[in-house]
Amino acid sequence: MNTDMNSPFLLTYDEWMYKLDQSYVMASAAEVHGIIAGLLSAGVEASPQQILPVLSDFLHDGQALSQDIKQHVISLIESTAKELAQNDFSFSLLLPSDDDSLPERLDAMVEWTQAFLVGFAVQQTDLSLVSDDVREALDQLSEVTRIDIHTTDDGSVEENDEAYFLVLEHIRIMVLACYTEVGQKFGHQTASNKTLH
């Protein structure tokens, strides 16, 4: 179990999953964090008033989150914004610990990336306004969501693990590119009230 007390997420992935489950939120912890990172990277202000309604919309059928989980999510918004703003590659994704099985971790990584793209698209609906670099980063993140986690690979566990960490590192770099180019430039905007249903 990942008991890293310096974890920016305050709770471990399993604790997040338990809390979300208790609050009847049908999303994974990876999806919650992915959407938050996507919104922030697209220039939404790091305020609960901006971000919670979008999370409720996408992850909770538009219902408000329970008080308990809401407090945790607010802390997660704050810590994610702080990590992104440091821009020193300390940014990490909320994913299962390295002790979990590779398929589990891959699954969560794909969910995180899909949620990031959703969060980003809520705010930045016109990609002609963003630079080629950002469009390229978004394309590459879309590629990640197409990883087939159920292909049987002849590679050794170490090789597969190594590939996982390389992709993970790549995602972080792409996310930071989006945040630096768009999040900081358009920062402090209010989330656009367009829901994509």
Coordinates of C-alpha atoms in Angstrom, one line a residue, residues 38-123:
G38 CA -8.3 19.1 -17.6
L39 CA -10.3 22.0 -16.5
L40 CA -7.3 23.7 -14.8
S41 CA -5.1 23.1 -17.9
A42 CA -7.8 24.7 -20.1
G43 CA -7.8 27.9 -18.0
V44 CA -10.6 27.4 -15.5
E45 CA -9.9 29.1 -12.2
A46 CA -9.0 26.7 -9.4
S47 CA -12.1 27.5 -7.4
P48 CA -14.6 25.0 -6.1
Q49 CA -17.5 27.2 -7.4
Q50 CA -16.1 26.8 -10.9
I51 CA -15.1 23.1 -10.8
L52 CA -17.6 21.3 -8.5
P53 CA -20.6 21.9 -10.8
V54 CA -18.7 20.4 -13.8
L55 CA -17.7 17.4 -11.7
S56 CA -21.3 17.0 -10.5
D57 CA -22.5 17.2 -14.1
F58 CA -20.2 14.6 -15.6
L59 CA -19.6 12.3 -12.7
H60 CA -22.7 12.4 -10.6
D61 CA -25.7 13.0 -12.8
G62 CA -25.8 16.6 -12.0
Q63 CA -26.4 16.0 -8.3
A64 CA -24.3 17.9 -5.7
L65 CA -21.5 15.9 -4.1
S66 CA -22.0 14.9 -0.4
Q67 CA -20.3 17.1 2.1
D68 CA -17.6 14.6 3.0
I69 CA -16.4 13.9 -0.5
K70 CA -16.8 17.6 -1.4
Q71 CA -14.2 18.6 1.2
H72 CA -11.8 16.0 -0.2
V73 CA -12.4 17.1 -3.8
I74 CA -11.8 20.8 -2.8
S75 CA -8.5 19.8 -1.3
L76 CA -7.7 17.9 -4.5
I77 CA -8.5 20.9 -6.7
E78 CA -6.2 23.0 -4.5
S79 CA -3.3 20.6 -4.5
T80 CA -3.6 19.9 -8.3
A81 CA -3.6 23.6 -9.1
K82 CA -0.5 24.1 -6.9
E83 CA 1.3 21.1 -8.5
L84 CA 0.5 22.3 -12.0
A85 CA 1.6 25.9 -11.2
Q86 CA 5.0 24.7 -9.9
N87 CA 5.7 23.5 -13.4
D88 CA 8.7 21.6 -12.1
F89 CA 7.4 18.1 -13.1
S90 CA 6.2 17.4 -9.5
F91 CA 2.7 17.0 -11.0
S92 CA 1.5 13.5 -10.6
L93 CA -1.7 11.6 -11.6
L94 CA -4.0 10.1 -9.1
L95 CA -3.7 6.4 -10.0
P96 CA -3.5 3.1 -8.2
S97 CA -0.2 2.4 -6.4
D98 CA 2.6 0.6 -8.1
D99 CA 1.8 -2.5 -6.1
D100 CA -1.5 -2.9 -8.0
S101 CA -1.7 -5.1 -11.1
L102 CA -0.6 -3.6 -14.4
P103 CA -4.0 -4.0 -16.0
E104 CA -5.6 -2.1 -13.1
R105 CA -3.1 0.7 -13.4
L106 CA -3.4 0.9 -17.2
D107 CA -7.2 1.0 -16.9
A108 CA -7.0 3.9 -14.5
M109 CA -4.4 5.7 -16.6
V110 CA -6.7 5.5 -19.7
E111 CA -9.7 6.7 -17.6
W112 CA -7.6 9.6 -16.2
T113 CA -6.6 10.6 -19.7
Q114 CA -10.1 10.4 -21.1
A115 CA -11.4 12.5 -18.2
F116 CA -8.6 15.0 -18.7
L117 CA -9.6 15.5 -22.4
V118 CA -13.3 15.9 -21.3
G119 CA -12.3 18.5 -18.7
F120 CA -10.2 20.4 -21.2
A121 CA -12.9 20.3 -23.9
V122 CA -15.5 21.7 -21.6
Q123 CA -13.6 24.9 -21.5

